[in-house]
Coordinates of C-alpha atoms in Angstrom, one line a residue:
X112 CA 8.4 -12.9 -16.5
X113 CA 10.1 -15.5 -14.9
X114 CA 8.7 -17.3 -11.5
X115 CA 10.1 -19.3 -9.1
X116 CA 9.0 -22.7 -9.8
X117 CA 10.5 -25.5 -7.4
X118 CA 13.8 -26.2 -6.2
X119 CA 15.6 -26.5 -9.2
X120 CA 14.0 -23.0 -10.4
X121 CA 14.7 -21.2 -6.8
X122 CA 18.4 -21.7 -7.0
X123 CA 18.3 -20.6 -10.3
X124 CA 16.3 -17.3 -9.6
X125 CA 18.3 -16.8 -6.1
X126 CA 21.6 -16.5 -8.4
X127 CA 20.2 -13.8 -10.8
X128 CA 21.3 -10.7 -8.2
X129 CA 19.1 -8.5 -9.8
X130 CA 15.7 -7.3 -10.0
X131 CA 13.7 -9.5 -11.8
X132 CA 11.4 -8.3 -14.3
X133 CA 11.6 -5.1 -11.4
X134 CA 9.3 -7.4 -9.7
X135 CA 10.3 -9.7 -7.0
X136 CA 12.9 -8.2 -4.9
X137 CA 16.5 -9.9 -5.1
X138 CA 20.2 -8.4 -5.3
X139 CA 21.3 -9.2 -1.6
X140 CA 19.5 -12.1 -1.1
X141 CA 20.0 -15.0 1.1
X142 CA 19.2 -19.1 0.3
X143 CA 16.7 -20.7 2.5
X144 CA 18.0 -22.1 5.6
X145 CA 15.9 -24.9 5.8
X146 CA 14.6 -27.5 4.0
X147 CA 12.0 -26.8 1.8
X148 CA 9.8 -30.0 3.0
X149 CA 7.8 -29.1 5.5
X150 CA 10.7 -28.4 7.9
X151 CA 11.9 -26.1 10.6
X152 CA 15.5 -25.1 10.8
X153 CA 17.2 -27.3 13.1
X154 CA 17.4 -25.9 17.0
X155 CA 20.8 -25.4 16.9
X156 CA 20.1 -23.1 13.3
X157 CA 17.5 -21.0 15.2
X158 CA 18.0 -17.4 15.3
X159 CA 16.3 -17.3 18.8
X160 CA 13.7 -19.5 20.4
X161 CA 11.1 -18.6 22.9
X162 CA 9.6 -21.0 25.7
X163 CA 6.2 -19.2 25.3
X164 CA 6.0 -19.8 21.4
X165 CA 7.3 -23.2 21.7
X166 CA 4.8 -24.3 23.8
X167 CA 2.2 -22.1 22.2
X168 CA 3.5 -24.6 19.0
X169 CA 2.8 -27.7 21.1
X170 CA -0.7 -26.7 21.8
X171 CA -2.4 -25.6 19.5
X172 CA -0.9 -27.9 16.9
X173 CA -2.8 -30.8 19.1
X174 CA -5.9 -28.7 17.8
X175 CA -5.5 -29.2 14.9
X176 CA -7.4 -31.8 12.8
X177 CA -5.3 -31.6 9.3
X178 CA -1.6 -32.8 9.9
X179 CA -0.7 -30.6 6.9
X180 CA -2.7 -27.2 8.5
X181 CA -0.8 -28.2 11.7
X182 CA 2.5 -28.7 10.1
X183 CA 2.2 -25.5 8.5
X184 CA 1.5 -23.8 12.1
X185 CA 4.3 -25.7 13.3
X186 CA 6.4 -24.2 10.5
X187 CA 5.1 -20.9 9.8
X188 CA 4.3 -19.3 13.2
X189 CA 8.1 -18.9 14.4
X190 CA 9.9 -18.6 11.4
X191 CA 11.1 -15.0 12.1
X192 CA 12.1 -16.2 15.4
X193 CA 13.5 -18.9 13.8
X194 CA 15.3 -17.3 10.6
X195 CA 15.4 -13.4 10.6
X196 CA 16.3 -11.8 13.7
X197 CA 19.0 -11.0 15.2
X198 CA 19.6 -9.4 18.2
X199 CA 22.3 -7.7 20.3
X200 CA 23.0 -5.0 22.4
X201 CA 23.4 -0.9 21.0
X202 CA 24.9 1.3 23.9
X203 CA 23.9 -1.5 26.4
X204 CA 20.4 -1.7 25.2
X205 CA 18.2 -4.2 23.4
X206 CA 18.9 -4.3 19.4
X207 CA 17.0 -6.3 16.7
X208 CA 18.0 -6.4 13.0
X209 CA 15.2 -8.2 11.1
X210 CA 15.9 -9.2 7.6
X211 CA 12.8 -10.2 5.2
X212 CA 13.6 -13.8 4.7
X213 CA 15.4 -13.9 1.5
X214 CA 16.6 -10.4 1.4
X215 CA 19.5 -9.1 3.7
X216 CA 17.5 -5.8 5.0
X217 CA 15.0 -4.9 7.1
X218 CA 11.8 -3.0 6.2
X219 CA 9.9 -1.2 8.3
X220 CA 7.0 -2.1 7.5
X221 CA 7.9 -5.8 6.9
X222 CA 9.7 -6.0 10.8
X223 CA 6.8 -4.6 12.4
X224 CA 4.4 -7.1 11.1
X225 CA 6.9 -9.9 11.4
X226 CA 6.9 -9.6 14.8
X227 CA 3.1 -8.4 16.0
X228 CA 1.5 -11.9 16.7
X229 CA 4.7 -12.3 19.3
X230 CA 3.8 -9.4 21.2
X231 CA 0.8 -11.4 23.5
X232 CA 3.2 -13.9 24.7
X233 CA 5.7 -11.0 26.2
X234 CA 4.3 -11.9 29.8
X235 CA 5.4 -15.2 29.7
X236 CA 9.0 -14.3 28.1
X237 CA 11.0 -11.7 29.3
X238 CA 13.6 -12.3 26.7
X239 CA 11.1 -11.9 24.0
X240 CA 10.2 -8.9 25.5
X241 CA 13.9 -8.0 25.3
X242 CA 13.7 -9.2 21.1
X243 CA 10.9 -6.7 20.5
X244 CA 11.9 -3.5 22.6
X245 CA 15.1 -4.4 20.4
X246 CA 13.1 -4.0 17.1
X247 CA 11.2 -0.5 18.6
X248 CA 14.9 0.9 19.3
X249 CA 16.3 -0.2 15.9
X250 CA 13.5 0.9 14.4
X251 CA 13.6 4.0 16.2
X252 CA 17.5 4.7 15.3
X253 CA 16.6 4.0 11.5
X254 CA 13.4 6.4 11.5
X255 CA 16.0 9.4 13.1
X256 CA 18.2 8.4 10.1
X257 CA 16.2 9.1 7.6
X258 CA 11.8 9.2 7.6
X259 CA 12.0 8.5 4.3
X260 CA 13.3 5.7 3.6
X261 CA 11.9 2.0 3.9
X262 CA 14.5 0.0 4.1
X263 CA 17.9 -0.1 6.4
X264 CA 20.9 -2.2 5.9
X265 CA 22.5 -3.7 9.2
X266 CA 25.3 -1.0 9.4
X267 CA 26.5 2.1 7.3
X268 CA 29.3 -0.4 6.6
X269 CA 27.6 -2.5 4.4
X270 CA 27.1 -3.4 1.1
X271 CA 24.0 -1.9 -0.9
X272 CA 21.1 -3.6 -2.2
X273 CA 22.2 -3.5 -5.7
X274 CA 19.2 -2.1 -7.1
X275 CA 19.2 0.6 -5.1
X276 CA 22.9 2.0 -5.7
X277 CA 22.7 4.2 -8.6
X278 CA 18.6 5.5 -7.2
X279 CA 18.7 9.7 -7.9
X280 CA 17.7 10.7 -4.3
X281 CA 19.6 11.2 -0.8
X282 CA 21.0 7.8 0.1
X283 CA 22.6 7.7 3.4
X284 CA 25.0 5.2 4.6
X285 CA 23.1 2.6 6.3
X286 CA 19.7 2.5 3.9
X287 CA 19.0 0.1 1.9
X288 CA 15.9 1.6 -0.4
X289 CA 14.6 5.3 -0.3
X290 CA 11.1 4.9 -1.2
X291 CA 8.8 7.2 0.6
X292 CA 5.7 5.2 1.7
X293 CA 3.5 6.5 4.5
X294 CA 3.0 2.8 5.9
X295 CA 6.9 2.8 6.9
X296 CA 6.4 5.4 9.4
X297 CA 2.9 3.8 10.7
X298 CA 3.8 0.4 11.0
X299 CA 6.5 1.6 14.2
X300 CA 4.1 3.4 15.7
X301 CA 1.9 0.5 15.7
X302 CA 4.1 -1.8 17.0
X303 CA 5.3 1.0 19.9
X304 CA 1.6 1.5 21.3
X305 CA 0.9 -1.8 21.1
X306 CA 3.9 -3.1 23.2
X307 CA 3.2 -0.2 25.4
X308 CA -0.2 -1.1 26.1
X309 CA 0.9 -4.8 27.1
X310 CA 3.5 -4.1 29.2
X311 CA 3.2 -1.1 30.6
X312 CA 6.4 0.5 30.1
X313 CA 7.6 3.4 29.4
X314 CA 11.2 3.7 29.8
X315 CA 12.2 2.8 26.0
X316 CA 9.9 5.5 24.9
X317 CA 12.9 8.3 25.6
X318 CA 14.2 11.1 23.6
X319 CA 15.5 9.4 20.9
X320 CA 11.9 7.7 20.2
X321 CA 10.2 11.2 21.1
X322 CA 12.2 13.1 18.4
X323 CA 11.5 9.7 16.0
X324 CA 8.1 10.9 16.7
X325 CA 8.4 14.4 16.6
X326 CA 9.9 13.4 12.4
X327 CA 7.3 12.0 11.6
X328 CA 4.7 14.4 12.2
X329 CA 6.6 16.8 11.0
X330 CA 7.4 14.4 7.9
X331 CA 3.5 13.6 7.3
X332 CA 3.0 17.3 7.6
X333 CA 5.4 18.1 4.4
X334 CA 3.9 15.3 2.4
X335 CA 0.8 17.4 2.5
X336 CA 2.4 19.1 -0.1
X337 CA 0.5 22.6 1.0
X338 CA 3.6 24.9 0.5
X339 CA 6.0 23.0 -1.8
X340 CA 6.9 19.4 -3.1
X341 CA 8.7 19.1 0.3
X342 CA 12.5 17.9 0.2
X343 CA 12.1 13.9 -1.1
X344 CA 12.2 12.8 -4.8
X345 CA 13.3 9.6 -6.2
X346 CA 14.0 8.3 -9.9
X347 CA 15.4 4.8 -10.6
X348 CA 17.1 3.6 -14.2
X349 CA 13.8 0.7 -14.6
X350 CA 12.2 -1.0 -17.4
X351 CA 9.6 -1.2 -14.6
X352 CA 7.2 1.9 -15.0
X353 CA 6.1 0.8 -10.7
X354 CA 9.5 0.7 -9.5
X355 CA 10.4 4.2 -10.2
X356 CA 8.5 8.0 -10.9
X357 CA 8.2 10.1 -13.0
X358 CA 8.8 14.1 -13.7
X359 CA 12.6 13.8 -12.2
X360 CA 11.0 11.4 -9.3
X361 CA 8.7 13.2 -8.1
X362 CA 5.6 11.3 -9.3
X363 CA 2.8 11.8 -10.9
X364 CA 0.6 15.4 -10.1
X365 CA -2.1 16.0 -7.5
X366 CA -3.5 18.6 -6.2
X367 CA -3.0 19.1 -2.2
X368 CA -6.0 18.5 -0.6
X369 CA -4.8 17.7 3.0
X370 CA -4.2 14.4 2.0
X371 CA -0.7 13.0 2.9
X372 CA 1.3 12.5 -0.6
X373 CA 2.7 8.5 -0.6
X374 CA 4.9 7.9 -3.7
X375 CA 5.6 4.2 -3.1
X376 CA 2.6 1.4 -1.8
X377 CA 3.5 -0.8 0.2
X378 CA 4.5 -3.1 -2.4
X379 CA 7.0 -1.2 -3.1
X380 CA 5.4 -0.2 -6.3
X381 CA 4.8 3.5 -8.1
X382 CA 1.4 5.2 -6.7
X383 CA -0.6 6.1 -10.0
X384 CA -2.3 8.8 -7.9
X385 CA -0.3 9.9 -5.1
X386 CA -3.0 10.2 -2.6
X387 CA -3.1 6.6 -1.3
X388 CA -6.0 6.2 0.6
X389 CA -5.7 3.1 2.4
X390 CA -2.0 4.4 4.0
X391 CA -3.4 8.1 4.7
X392 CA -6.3 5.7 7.0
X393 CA -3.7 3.8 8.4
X394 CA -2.1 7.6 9.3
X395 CA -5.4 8.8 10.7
X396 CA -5.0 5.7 13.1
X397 CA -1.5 6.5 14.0
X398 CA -1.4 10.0 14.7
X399 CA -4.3 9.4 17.1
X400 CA -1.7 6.9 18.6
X401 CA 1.2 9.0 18.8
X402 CA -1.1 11.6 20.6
X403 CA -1.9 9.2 23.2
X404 CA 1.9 8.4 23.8
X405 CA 2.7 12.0 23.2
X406 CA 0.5 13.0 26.1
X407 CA 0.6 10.2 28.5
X408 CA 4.0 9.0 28.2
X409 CA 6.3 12.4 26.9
X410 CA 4.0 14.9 28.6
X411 CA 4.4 16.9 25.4
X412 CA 1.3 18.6 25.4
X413 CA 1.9 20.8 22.4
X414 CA 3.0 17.4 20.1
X415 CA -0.5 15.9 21.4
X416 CA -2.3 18.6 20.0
X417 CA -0.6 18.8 16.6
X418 CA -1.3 15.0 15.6
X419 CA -4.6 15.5 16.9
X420 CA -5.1 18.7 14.7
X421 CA -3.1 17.2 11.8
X422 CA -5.6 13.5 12.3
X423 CA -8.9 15.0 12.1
X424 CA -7.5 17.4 8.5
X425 CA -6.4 14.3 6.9
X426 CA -9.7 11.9 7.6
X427 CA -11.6 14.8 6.8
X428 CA -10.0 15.0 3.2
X429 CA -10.1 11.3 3.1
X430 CA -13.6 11.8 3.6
X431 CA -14.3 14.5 1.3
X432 CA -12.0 12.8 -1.7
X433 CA -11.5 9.2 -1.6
X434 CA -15.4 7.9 -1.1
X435 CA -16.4 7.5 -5.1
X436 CA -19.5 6.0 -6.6
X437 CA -18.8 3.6 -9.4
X438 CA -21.3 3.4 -12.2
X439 CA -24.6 1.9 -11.1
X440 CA -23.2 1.0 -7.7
X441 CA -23.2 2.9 -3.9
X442 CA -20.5 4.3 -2.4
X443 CA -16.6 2.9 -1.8
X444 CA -13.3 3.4 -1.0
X445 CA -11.2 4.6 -3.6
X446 CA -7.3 3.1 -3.3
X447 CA -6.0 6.2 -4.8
X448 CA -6.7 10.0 -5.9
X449 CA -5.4 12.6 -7.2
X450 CA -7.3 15.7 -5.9
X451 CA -8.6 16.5 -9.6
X452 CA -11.7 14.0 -9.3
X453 CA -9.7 11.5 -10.5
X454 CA -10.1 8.2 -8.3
X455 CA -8.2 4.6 -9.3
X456 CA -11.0 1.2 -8.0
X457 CA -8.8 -1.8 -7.3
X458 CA -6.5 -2.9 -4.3
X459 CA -3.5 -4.5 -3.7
X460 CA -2.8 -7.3 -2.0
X461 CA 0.0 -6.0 0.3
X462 CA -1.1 -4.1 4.0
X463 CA -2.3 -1.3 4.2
X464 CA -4.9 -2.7 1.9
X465 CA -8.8 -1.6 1.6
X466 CA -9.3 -5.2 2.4
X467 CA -7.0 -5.0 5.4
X468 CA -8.8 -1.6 7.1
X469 CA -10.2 -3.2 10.0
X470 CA -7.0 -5.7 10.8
X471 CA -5.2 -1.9 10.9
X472 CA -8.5 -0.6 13.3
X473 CA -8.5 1.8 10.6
X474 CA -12.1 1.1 10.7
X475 CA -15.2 -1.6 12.1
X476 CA -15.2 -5.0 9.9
X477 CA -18.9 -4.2 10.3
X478 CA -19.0 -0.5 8.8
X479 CA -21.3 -0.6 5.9
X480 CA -18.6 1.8 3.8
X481 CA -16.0 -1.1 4.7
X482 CA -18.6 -4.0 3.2
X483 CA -19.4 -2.6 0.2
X484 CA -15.8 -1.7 -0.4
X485 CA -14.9 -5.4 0.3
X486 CA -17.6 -6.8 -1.8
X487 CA -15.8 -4.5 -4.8
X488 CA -12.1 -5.6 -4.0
X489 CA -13.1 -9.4 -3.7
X490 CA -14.4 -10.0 -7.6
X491 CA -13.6 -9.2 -10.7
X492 CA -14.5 -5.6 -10.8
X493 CA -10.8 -5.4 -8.9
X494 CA -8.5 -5.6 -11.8
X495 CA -6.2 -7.4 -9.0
X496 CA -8.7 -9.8 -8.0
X497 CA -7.8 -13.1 -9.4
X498 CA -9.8 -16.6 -9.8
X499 CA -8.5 -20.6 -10.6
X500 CA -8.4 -24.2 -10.2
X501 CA -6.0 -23.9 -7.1
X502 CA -7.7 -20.7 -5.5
X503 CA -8.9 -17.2 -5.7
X504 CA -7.0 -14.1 -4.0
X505 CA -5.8 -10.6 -5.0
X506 CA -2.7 -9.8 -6.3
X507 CA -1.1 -7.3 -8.0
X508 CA 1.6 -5.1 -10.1
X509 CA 4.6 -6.0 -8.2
X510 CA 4.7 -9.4 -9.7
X511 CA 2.0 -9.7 -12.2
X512 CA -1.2 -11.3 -13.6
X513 CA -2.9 -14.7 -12.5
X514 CA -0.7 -14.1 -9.4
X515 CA -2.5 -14.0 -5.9
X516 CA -0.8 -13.5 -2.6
X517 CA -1.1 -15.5 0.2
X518 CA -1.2 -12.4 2.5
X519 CA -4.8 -11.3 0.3
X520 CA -6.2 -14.5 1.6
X521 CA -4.8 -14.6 5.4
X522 CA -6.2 -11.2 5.2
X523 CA -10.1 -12.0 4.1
X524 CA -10.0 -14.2 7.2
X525 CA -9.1 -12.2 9.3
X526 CA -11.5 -9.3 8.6
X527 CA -14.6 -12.0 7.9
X528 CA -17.1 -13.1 10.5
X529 CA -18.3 -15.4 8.1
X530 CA -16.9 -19.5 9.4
X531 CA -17.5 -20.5 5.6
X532 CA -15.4 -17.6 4.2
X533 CA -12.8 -18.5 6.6
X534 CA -12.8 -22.3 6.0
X535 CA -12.2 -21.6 2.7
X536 CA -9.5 -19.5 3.0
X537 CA -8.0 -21.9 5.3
X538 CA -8.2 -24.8 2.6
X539 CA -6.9 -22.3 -0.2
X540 CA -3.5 -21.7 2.0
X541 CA -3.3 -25.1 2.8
X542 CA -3.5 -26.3 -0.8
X543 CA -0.7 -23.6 -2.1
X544 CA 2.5 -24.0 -0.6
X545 CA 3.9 -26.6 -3.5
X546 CA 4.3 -28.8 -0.2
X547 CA 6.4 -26.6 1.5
X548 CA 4.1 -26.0 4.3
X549 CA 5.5 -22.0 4.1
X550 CA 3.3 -19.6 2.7
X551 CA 5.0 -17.9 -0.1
X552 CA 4.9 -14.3 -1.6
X553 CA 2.7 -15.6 -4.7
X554 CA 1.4 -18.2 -6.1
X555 CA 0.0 -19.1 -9.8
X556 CA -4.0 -19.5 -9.1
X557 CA -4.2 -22.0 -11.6
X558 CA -0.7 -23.6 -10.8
X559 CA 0.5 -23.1 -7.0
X560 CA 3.8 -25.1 -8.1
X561 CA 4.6 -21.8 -10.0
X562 CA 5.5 -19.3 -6.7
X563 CA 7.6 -16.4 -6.1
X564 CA 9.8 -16.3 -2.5
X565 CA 9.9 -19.9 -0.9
X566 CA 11.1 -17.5 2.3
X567 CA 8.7 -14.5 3.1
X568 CA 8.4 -14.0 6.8
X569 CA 5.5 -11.5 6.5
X570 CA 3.7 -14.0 5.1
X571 CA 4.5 -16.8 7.8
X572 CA 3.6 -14.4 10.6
X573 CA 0.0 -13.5 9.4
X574 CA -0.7 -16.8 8.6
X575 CA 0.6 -18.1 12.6
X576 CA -1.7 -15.0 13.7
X577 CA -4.2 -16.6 11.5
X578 CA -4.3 -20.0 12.9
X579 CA -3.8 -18.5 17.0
X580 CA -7.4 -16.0 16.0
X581 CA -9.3 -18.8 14.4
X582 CA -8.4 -21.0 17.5
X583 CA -9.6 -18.4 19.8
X584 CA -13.1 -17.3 17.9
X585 CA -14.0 -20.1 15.5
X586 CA -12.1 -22.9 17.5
X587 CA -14.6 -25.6 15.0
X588 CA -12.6 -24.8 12.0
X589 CA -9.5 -26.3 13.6
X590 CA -11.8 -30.1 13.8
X591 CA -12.0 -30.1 10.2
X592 CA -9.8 -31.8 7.7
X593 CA -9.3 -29.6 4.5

């Protein structure tokens, strides 16, 4: 499988246009804007710049001992700001399209995160308030589209990703992949309550959004699979067994159990068992959500009631099928089932993860279920845990063995209390960016010269909200030189 591996390497992989190895995602993608030294985009190449952040930048950096940690703040923190959106103005409201970094489309999942450690600066930014009720309304347009689907293109004019063109399911003008993952619909509802909660307003929380919510109950409630199969199936031309399903796309069998049915992780990659435990957690948490906007904010009493109904059915299948007891060990999470008593043991590096439960408030950091689980995921009984010279982190399918992603490690830190843990975490980032000073989607842990994506603003994000939590809990950490 061929890596990314330096500059001379990137260009080479940027110009393939297809799916490589149907792992790391190309076909539209774009070339780095930037240099890949250690530098930000010039100001006049910024997408959009924020007073709040910028100063944010300024202070915090000065916090920092290690010039490279700080340059990578410095870099990392606003590079969605700085690279991937782009807003405007849809029937003379607030509009944000949100590319990936190196891929011309915008994920759900992958927008919402890019943009969650902006939301605590909205007070001090009214136009960055502006920049994220414009992702919530795209977001909100693309959901009323099609529930479905994970990706969007910027208009129904545009060009397909060219993986996804000949895809047997219902592709709509204006998607870019139809890959039904639970996460898609969890990650807008995340970002929604959260910007409600911090500013206070309502107003973009209208019809449109309301029926947007309305979808994807009623979405989570087909994918129960109770009656039928429900209306989505997918199948993909792949020598990739993870980027497509099987039995005419419909994936692999399960028995209903009240569980919701995810096809896709949020990788992107095949479920093995379709009843994906850490996303049908996540959905717990976000149908209590939506009933809290459903009730206070759309005084839809009736909507209230079914996602409270429809959140206690799943977490009590969740709790009745996906806690497992490995051999000679206490009980853990499963990461998927199948309703048969069969249960797969490993995670993934990409969020929802069962490493990334509490960062989701799908659960405490403390919760003795949650420990054990993360003592499993974090060594070697985790076929996707990996260990080497430059680092340890976990992985997994969508790009291969020996490769751990820098999200995995941002994400230990975030959900340890231990400093130490954290420290080293810090000092594994810090040492595998090839001297970019970006994080990157993957990185060789024996060889961190050998990365996938040199432009992954999911990865940037976390690690900024990395760097802005450590200096608020473990301020220390930011003294030392790593």
């Amino acid at each position: 499988m061929t890596k990314i591996s330096g500059e001379v390497d990137r260009r080479a992989f940027l110009g393939l246009g297809a799916k490589l190895g149907g792992a790391a995602m190309l076909g539209r993608m774009l070339d780095w804007p930037g240099e890949l030294s250690g530098n930000r985009p010039q100001p006049s190449a910024r997408h959009f710049t924020s007073p709040a952040i910028e100063e944010t930048i300024q202070r915090v950096s000065g916090r920092i001992a290690d010039p490279t940690l700080a340059r990578m703040f410095e870099c990392c923190f606003p590079n969605t700001l700085d690279t991937t959106v782009f807003p405007g103005q849809f029937d003379g409201k607030p509009d944000t399209f949100v590319i990936t970094g190196d891929i011309d489309a915008m994920w759900l999942r992958d927008s919402s995160a890019q943009v969650w450690p902006y939301l605590p600066f909205m007070k001090q930014d009214a136009s960055l308030e502006r920049l994220i009720e414009g992702v919530i309304r795209r977001q909100t347009r693309q959901i009323l589209l099609d529930p479905y689907a994970n990706a969007f293109l910027r208009s129904p004019h545009n060009r397909p990703l060219s993986w996804s063109v000949h895809d047997r399911t219902r592709m709509l003008p204006g998607i870019g992949e139809r890959k039904w993952e639970i996460d898609s619909l969890c990650y807008p509802v995340r970002l929604s309550h959260a910007f409600w909660k911090k500013t206070g307003r309502t107003d973009l929380f209208d019809e449109q959004w309301h029926r947007a919510a309305e979808l994807t109950v009623t979405t989570f409630r087909q994918q129960q699979r109770k009656a039928s199969r429900g209306p989505y199936c997918f199948q993909r031309a792949s020598l990739n067994p993870y980027d497509t399903l099987a039995l005419d796309g419909y994936g692999n069998p399960a028995r209903p159990n009240g569980m919701i049915f995810s096809m896709f992780r949020p990788s992107d990659d095949a479920c093995i068992y379709p009843l994906f435990v850490p996303a049908n957690l996540f959905a717990v948490k976000t149908l209590h959500r939506l009933r809290e906007m459903a009730a206070e904010i759309c005084a839809d009493r009736a909507l209230a009631a079914e996602c409270g109904a429809l959140a206690d059915e799943v977490d009590t299948a969740i709790r009745l099928h996906a806690i497992v007891e490995p051999t000679n060990a206490r009980s853990i999470w499963a990461y998927e089932v199948d309703g048969y008593g069969n249960a797969l043991l490993m995670d993934d590096a990409n969020v929802p993860s069962l490493l990334g439960l509490p960062y989701l408030e799908c659960c405490d950091s403390r919760d003795p279920l949650y420990l054990r689980t993360r003592d499993f995921v974090l060594s070697d009984r985790n076929p996707w845990f990996f260990r080497g010279s430059a680092g340890e982190g976990i992985g997994g399918p969508h790009i291969g063995m020996n490769y751990a992603w820098p999200i995995s490690i941002a994400m230990r830190a975030l959900t340890s209390h231990d400093t130490e843990e954290i420290a080293v975490c810090l000092r594994t980032l810090r040492n595998t960016t090839a001297g970019t000073d970006y994080m990157h989607e993957s990185f060789d842990v024996n060889d961190p010269a050998r990365y996938t994506r040199p432009w992954f603003a999911w990865a940037n994000s976390l690690f900024g909200e990395l760097i802005l939590k450590v200096e608020a809990e473990h301020p220390a950490l930011l003294q030392r030189t790593y």
